[in-house]
PDB file of C-alpha atoms in Angstrom:
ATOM      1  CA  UNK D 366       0.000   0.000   0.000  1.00 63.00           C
ATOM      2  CA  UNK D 367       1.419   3.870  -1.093  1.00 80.00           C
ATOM      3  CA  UNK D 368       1.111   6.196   2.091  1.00 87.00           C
ATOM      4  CA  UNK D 369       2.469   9.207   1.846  1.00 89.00           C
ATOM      5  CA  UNK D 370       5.173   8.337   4.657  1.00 90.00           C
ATOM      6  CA  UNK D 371       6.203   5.707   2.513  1.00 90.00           C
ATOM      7  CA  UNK D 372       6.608   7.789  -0.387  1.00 87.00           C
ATOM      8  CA  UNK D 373       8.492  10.720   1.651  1.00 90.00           C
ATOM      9  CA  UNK D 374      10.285   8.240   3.505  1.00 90.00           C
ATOM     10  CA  UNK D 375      11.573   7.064   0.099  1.00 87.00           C
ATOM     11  CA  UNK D 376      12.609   9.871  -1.845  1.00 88.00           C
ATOM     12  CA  UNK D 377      14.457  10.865   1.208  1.00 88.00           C
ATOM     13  CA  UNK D 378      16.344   7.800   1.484  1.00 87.00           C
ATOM     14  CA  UNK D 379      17.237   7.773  -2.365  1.00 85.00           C
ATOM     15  CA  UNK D 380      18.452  10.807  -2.026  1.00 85.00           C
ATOM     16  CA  UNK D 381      20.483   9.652   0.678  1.00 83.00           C
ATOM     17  CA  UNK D 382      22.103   7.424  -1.796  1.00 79.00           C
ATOM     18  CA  UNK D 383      24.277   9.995  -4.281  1.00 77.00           C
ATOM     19  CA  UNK D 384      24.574  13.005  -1.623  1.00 87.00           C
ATOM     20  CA  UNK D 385      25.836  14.292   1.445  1.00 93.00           C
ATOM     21  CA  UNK D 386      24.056  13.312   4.494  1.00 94.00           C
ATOM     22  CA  UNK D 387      23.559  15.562   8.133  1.00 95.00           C
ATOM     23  CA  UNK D 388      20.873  15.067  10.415  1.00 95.00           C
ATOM     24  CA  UNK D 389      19.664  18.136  11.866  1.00 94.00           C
ATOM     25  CA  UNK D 390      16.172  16.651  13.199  1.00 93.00           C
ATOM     26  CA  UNK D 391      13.585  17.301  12.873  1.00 95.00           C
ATOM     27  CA  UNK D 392      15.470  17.407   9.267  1.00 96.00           C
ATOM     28  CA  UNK D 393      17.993  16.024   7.261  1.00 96.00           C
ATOM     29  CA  UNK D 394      20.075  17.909   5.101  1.00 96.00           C
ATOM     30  CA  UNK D 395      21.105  16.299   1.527  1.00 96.00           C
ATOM     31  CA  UNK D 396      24.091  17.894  -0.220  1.00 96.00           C
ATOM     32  CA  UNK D 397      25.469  17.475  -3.605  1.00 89.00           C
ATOM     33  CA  UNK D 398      29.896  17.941  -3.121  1.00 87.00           C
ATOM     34  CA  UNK D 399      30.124  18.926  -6.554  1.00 81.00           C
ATOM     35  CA  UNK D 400      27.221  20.301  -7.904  1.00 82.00           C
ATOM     36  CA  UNK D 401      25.826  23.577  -6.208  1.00 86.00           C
ATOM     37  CA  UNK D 402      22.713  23.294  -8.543  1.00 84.00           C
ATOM     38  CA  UNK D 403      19.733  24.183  -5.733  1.00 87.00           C
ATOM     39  CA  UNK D 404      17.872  21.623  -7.186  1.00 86.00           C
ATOM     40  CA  UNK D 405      20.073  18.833  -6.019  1.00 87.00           C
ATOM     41  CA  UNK D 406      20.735  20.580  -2.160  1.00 95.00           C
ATOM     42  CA  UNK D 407      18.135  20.336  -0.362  1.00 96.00           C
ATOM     43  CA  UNK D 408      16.532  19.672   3.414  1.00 97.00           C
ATOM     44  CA  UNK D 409      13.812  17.135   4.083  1.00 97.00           C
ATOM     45  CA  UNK D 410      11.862  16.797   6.740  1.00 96.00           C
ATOM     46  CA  UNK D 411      11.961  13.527   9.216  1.00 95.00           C
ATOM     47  CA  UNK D 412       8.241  13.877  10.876  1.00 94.00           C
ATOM     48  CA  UNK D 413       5.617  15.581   9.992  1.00 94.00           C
ATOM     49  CA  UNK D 414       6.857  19.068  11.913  1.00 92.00           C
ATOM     50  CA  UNK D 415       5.413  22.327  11.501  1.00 90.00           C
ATOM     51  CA  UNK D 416       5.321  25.517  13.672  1.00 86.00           C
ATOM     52  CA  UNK D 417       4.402  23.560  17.154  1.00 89.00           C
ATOM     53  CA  UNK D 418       7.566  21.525  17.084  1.00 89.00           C
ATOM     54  CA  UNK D 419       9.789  22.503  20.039  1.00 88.00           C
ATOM     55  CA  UNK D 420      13.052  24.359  19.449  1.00 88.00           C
ATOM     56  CA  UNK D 421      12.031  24.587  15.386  1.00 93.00           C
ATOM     57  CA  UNK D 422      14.185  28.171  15.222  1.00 92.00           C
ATOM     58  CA  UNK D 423      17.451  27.318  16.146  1.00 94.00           C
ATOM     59  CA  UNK D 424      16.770  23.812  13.800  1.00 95.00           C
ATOM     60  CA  UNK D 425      16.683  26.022  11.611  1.00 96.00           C
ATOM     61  CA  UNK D 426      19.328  28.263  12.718  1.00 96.00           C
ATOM     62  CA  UNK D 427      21.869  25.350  12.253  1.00 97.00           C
ATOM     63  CA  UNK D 428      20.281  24.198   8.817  1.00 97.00           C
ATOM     64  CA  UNK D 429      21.400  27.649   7.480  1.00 97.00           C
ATOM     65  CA  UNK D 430      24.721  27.484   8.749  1.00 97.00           C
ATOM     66  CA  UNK D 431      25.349  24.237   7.232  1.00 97.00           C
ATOM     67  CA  UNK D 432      23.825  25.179   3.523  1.00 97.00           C
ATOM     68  CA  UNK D 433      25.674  28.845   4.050  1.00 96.00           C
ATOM     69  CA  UNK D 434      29.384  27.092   4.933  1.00 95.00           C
ATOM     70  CA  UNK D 435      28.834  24.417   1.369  1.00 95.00           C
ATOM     71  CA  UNK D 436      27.772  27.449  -0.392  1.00 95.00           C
ATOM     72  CA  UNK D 437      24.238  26.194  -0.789  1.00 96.00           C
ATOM     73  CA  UNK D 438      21.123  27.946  -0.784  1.00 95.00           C
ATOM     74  CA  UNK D 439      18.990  26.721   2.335  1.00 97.00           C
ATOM     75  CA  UNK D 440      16.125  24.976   0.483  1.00 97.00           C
ATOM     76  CA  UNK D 441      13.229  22.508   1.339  1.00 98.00           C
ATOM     77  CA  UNK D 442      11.812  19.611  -0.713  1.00 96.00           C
ATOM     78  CA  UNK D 443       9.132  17.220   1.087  1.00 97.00           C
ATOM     79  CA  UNK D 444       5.428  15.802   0.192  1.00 96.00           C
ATOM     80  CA  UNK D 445       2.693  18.549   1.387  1.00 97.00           C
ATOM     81  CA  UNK D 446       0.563  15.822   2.737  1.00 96.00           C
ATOM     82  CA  UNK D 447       3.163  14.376   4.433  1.00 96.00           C
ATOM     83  CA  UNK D 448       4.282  17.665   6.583  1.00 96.00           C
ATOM     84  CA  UNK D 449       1.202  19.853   5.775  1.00 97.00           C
ATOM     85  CA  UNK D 450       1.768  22.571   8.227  1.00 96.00           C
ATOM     86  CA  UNK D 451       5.472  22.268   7.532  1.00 97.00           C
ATOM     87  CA  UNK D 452       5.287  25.464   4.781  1.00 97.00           C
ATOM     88  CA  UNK D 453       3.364  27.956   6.810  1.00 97.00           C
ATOM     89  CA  UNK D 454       6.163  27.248   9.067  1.00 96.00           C
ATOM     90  CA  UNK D 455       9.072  27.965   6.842  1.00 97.00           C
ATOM     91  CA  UNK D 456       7.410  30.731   5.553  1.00 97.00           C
ATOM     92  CA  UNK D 457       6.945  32.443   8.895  1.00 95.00           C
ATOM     93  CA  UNK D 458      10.515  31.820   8.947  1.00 95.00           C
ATOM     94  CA  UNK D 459      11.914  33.947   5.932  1.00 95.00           C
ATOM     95  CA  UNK D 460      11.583  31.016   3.201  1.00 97.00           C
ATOM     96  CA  UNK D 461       9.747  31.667   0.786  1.00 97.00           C
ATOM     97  CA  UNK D 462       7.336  29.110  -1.644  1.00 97.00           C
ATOM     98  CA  UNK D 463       9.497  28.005  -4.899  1.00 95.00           C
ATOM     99  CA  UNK D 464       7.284  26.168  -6.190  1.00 94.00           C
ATOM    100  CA  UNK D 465       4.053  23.541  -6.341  1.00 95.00           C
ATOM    101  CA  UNK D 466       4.647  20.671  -8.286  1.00 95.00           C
ATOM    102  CA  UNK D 467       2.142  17.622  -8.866  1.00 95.00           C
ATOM    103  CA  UNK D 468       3.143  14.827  -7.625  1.00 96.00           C
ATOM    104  CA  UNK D 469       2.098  11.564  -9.725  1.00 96.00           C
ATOM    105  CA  UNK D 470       2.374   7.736  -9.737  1.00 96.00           C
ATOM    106  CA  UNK D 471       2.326   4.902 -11.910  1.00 97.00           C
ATOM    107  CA  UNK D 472       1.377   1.143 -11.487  1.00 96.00           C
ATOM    108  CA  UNK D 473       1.760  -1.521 -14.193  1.00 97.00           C
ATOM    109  CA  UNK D 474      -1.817  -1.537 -13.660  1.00 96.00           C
ATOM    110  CA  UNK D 475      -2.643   1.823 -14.997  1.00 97.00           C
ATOM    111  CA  UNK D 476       0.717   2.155 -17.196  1.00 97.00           C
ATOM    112  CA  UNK D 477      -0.599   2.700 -20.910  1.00 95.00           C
ATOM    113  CA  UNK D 478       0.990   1.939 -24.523  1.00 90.00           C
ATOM    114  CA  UNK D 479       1.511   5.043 -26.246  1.00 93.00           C
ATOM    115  CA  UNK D 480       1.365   4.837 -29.946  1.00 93.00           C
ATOM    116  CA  UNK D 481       4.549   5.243 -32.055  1.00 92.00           C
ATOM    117  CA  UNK D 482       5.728   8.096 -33.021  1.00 95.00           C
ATOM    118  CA  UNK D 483       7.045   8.267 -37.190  1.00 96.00           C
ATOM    119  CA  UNK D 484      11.046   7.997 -36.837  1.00 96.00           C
ATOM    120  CA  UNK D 485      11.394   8.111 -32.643  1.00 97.00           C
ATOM    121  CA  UNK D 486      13.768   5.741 -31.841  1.00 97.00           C
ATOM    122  CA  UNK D 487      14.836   4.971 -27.967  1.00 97.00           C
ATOM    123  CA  UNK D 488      17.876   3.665 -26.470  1.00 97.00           C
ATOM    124  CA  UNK D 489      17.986   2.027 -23.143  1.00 96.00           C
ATOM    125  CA  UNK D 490      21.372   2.861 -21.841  1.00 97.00           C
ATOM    126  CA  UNK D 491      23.550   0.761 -19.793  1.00 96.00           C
ATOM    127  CA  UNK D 492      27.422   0.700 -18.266  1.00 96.00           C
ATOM    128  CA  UNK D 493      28.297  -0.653 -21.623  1.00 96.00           C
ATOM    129  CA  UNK D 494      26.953   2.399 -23.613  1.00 96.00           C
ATOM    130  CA  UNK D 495      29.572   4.536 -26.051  1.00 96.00           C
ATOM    131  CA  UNK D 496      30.473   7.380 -24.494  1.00 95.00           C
ATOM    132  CA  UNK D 497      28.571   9.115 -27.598  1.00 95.00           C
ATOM    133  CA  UNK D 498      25.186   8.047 -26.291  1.00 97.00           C
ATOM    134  CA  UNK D 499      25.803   9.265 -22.831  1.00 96.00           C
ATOM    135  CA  UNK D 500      27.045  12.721 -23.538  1.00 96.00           C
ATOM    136  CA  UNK D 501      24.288  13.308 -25.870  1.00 96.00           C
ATOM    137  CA  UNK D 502      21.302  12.093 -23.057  1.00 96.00           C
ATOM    138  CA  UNK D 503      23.151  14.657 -20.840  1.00 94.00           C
ATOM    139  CA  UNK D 504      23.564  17.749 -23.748  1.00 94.00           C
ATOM    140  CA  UNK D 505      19.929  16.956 -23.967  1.00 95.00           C
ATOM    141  CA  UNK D 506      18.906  17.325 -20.795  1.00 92.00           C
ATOM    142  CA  UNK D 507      21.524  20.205 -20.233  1.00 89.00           C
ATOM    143  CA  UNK D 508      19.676  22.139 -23.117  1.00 91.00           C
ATOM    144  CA  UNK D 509      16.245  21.464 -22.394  1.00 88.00           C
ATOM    145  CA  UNK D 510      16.417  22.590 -18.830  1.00 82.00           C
ATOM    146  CA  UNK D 511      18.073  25.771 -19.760  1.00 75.00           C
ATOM    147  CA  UNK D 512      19.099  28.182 -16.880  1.00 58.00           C
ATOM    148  CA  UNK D 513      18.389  25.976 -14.234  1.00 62.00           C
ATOM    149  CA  UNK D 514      21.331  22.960 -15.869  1.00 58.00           C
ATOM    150  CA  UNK D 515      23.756  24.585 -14.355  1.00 68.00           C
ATOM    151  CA  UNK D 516      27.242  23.592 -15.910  1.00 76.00           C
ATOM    152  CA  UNK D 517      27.673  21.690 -19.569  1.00 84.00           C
ATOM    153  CA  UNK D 518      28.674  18.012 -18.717  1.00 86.00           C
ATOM    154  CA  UNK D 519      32.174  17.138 -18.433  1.00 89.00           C
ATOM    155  CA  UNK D 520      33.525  13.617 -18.976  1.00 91.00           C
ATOM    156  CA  UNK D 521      34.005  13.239 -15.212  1.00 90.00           C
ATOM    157  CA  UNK D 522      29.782  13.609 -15.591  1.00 89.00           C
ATOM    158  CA  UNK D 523      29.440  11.084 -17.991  1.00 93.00           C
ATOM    159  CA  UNK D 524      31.692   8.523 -16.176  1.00 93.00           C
ATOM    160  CA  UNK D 525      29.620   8.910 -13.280  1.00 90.00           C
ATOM    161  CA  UNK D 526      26.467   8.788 -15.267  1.00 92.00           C
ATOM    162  CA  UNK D 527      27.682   5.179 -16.325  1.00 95.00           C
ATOM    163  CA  UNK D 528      28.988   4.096 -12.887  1.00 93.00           C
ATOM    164  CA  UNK D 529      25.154   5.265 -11.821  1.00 90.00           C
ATOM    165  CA  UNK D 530      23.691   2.290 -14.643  1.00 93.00           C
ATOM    166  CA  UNK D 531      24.358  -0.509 -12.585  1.00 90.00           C
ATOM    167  CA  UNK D 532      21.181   0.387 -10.699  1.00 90.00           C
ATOM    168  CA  UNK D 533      19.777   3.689 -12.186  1.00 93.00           C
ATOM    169  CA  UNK D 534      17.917   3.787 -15.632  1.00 94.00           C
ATOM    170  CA  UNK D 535      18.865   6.417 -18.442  1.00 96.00           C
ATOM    171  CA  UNK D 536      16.509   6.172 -21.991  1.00 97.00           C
ATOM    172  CA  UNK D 537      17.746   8.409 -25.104  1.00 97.00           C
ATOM    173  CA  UNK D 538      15.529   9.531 -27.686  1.00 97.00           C
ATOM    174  CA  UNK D 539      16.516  10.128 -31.409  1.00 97.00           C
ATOM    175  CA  UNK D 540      13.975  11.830 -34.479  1.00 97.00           C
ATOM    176  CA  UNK D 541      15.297  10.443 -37.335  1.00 96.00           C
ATOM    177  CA  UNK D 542      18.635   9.796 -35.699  1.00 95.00           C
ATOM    178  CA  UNK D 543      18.804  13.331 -33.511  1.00 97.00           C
ATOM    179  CA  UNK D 544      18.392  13.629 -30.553  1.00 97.00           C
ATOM    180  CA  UNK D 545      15.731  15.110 -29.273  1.00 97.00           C
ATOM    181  CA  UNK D 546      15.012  13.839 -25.566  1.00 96.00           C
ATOM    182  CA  UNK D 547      16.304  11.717 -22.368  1.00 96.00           C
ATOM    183  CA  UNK D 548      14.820  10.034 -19.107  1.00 95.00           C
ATOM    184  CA  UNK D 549      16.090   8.507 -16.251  1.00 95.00           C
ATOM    185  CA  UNK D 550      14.832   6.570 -13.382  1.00 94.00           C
ATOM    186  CA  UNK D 551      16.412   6.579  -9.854  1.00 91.00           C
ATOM    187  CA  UNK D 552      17.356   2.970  -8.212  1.00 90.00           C
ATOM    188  CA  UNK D 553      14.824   1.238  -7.030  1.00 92.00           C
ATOM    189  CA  UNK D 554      14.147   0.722  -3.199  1.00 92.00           C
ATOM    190  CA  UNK D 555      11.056  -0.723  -1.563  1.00 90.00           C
ATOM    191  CA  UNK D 556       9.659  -1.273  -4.407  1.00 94.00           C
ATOM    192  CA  UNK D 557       9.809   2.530  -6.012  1.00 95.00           C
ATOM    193  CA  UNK D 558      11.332   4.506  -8.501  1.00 96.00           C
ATOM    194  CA  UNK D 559      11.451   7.816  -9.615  1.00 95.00           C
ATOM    195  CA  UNK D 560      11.456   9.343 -13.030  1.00 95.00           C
ATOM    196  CA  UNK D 561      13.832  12.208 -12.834  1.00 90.00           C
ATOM    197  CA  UNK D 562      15.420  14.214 -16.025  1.00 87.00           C
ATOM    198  CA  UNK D 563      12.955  14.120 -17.955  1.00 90.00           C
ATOM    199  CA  UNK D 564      13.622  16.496 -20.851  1.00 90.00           C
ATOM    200  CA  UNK D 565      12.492  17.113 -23.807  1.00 93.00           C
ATOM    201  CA  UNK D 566      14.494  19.813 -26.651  1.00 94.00           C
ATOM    202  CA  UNK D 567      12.420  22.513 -27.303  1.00 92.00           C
ATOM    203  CA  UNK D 568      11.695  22.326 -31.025  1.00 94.00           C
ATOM    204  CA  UNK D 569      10.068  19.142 -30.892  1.00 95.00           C
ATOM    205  CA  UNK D 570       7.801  19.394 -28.296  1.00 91.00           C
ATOM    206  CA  UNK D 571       4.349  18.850 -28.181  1.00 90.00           C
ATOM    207  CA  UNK D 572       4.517  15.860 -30.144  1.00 92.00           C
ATOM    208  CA  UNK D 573       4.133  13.025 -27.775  1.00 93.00           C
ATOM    209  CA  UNK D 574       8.074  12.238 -27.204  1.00 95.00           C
ATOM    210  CA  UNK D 575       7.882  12.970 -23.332  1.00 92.00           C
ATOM    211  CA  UNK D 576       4.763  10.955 -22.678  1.00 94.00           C
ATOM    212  CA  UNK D 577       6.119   8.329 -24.860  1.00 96.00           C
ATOM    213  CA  UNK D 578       9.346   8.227 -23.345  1.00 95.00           C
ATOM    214  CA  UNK D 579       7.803   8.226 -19.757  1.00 95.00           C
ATOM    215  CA  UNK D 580       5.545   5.002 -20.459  1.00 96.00           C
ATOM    216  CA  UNK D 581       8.944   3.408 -22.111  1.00 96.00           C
ATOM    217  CA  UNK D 582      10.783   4.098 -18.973  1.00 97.00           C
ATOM    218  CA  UNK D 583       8.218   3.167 -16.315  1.00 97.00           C
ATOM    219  CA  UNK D 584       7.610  -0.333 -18.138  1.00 97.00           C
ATOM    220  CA  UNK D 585      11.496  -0.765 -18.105  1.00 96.00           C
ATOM    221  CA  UNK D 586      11.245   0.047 -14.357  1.00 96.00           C
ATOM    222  CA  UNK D 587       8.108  -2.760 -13.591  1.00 97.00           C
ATOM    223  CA  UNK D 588      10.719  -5.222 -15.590  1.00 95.00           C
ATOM    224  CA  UNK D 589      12.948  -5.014 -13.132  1.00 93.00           C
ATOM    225  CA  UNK D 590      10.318  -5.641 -10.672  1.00 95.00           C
ATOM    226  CA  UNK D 591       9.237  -2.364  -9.420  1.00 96.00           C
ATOM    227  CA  UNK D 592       5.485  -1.689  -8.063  1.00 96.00           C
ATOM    228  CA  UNK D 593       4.803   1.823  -8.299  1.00 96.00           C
ATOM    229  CA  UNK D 594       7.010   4.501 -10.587  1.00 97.00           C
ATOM    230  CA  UNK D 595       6.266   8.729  -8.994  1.00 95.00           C
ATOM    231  CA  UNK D 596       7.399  11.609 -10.855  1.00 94.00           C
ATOM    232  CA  UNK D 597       7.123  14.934  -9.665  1.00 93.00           C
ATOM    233  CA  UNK D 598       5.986  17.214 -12.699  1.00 91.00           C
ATOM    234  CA  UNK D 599       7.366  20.591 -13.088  1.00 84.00           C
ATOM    235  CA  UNK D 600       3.473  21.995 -14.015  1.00 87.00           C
ATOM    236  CA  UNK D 601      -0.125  21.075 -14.349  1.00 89.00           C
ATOM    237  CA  UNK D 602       0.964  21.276 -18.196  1.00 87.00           C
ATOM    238  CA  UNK D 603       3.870  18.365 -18.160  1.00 87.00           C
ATOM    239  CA  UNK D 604       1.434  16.346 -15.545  1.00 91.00           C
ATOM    240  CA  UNK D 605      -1.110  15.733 -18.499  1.00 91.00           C
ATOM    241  CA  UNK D 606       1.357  14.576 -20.361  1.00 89.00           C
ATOM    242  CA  UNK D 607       2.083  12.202 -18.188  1.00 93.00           C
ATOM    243  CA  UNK D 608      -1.015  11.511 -17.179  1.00 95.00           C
ATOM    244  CA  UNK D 609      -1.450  10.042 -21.312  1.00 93.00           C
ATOM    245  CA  UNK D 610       0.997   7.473 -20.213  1.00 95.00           C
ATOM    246  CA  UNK D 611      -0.940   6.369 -16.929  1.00 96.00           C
ATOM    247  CA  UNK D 612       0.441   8.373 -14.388  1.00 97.00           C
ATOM    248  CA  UNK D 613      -2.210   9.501 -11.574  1.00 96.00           C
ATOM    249  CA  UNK D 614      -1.961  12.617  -9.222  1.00 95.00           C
ATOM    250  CA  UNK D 615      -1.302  11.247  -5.701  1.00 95.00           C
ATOM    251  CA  UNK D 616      -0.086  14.605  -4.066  1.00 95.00           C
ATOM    252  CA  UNK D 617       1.562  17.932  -3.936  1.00 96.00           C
ATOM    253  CA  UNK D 618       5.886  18.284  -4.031  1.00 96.00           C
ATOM    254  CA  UNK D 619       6.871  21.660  -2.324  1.00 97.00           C
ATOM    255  CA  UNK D 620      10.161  23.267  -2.570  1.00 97.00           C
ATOM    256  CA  UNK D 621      10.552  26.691  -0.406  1.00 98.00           C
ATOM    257  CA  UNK D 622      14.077  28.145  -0.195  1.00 97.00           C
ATOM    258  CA  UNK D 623      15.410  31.171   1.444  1.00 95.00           C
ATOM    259  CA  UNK D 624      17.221  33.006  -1.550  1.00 84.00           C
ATOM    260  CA  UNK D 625      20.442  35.461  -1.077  1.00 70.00           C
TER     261      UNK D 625
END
């Protein structure tokens, strides 16, 4: 059965897996050593804590320090219905509300086919991959997400991106041999996975590629024998499309960070 406290309790311990750990409870900070991109620092909460909880100001106090000393921005990420008075408390604080995101999930039960698109072609990448295949998923994704990529991708990136294939999934998509998109999936822990870098190039958008890349990755992820797949979509837009592939809304991802 999908709780909510399962599904917090799992994206915070996959994130434990490729970052930086420090308990501060009632939180635990996750950093990234190399990449300052705020979208891969970030706090998460432990319990479902909110203004009430005793000695919440100088948690927070510390969590500063420790973002401020990496060079991070202090940021949140955590499951609204998991910690639902957790936001009024941050923002009483000085944080301030980045964003809303849906929060969706997928089970083989609901996944659907998508039909095929004229000259889309996509490659399930693995440790064995050219180097070619995994620079390009990575340009893609660098491109697509525009300001927010942070750095182009060395080859330091793409060797880790490979070491990551022994458990994490990475899909490249080529239009008539270009390409044009990339997916991943995280590695799979009790019994979820989550769709992550999902990207799309701008030019060929609106076309079915990212719905039809989502429903390619998510049955690659149940072959492996994972029950449920959750992505967190960056807009009510991207969750239709996603929603075409048989994704479902199950809840609301909120990221609040205190900028400066």
């Amino acid at each position: 059965m999908l709780s909510h406290i399962r599904l917090e309790t799992y994206m915070r311990r996959a994130a434990m897996l490729s970052r930086e750990q420090v308990d501060l409870p009632p939180f635990v900070c996750l950093f990234n050593p190399r990449d300052p991109l705020r979208f891969f620092n970030y706090a998460r909460p432990l319990e479902p804590v909110g203004a009430e909880w005793k000695g919440l100001g100088e948690s927070l106090i510390t969590l500063r320090e420790e973002f401020r000393k990496r060079d991070r921005m202090p940021r949140f990420e955590f499951i609204e219905e998991f910690a639902p008075d957790l936001g009024p408390a941050l923002a009483a604080a000085g944080f301030s509300l980045e964003g809303r995101y849906p929060l969706l999930v997928c089970t083989p039960e609901t996944l659907r086919q998508m039909p095929p698109i004229h000259g889309l072609t996509i490659t399930t990448l693995t440790p064995d991959s050219p180097d070619e295949d995994l620079l390009a998923c990575m340009l893609v994704q660098h491109q697509a997400f525009g300001e927010y990529a942070g750095d182009p991708p060395t080859t330091e990136d793409v060797n880790d991106l490979r070491d990551n294939l022994a458990e994490e999934g990475a899909f490249l998509a080529r239009l008539e041999g270009v390409p044009v998109a990339a997916m991943m999936y995280t590695s799979p822990l009790d019994g979820l996975t989550e769709l992550a870098g999902g990207a799309t190039l701008e030019a060929y958008r609106r076309r079915g590629i990212g719905a039809t890349m989502a429903a390619a990755a998510t049955a690659t992820a149940f072959e492996r024998g994972v029950e449920i797949v959750l992505l967190t979509a960056a807009s009510e837009h991207a969750s239709r499309v996603y929603q075409r592939a048989g994704f479902r809304w199950y809840g609301t991802g909120l990221a609040y960070a205190e900028e400066g």
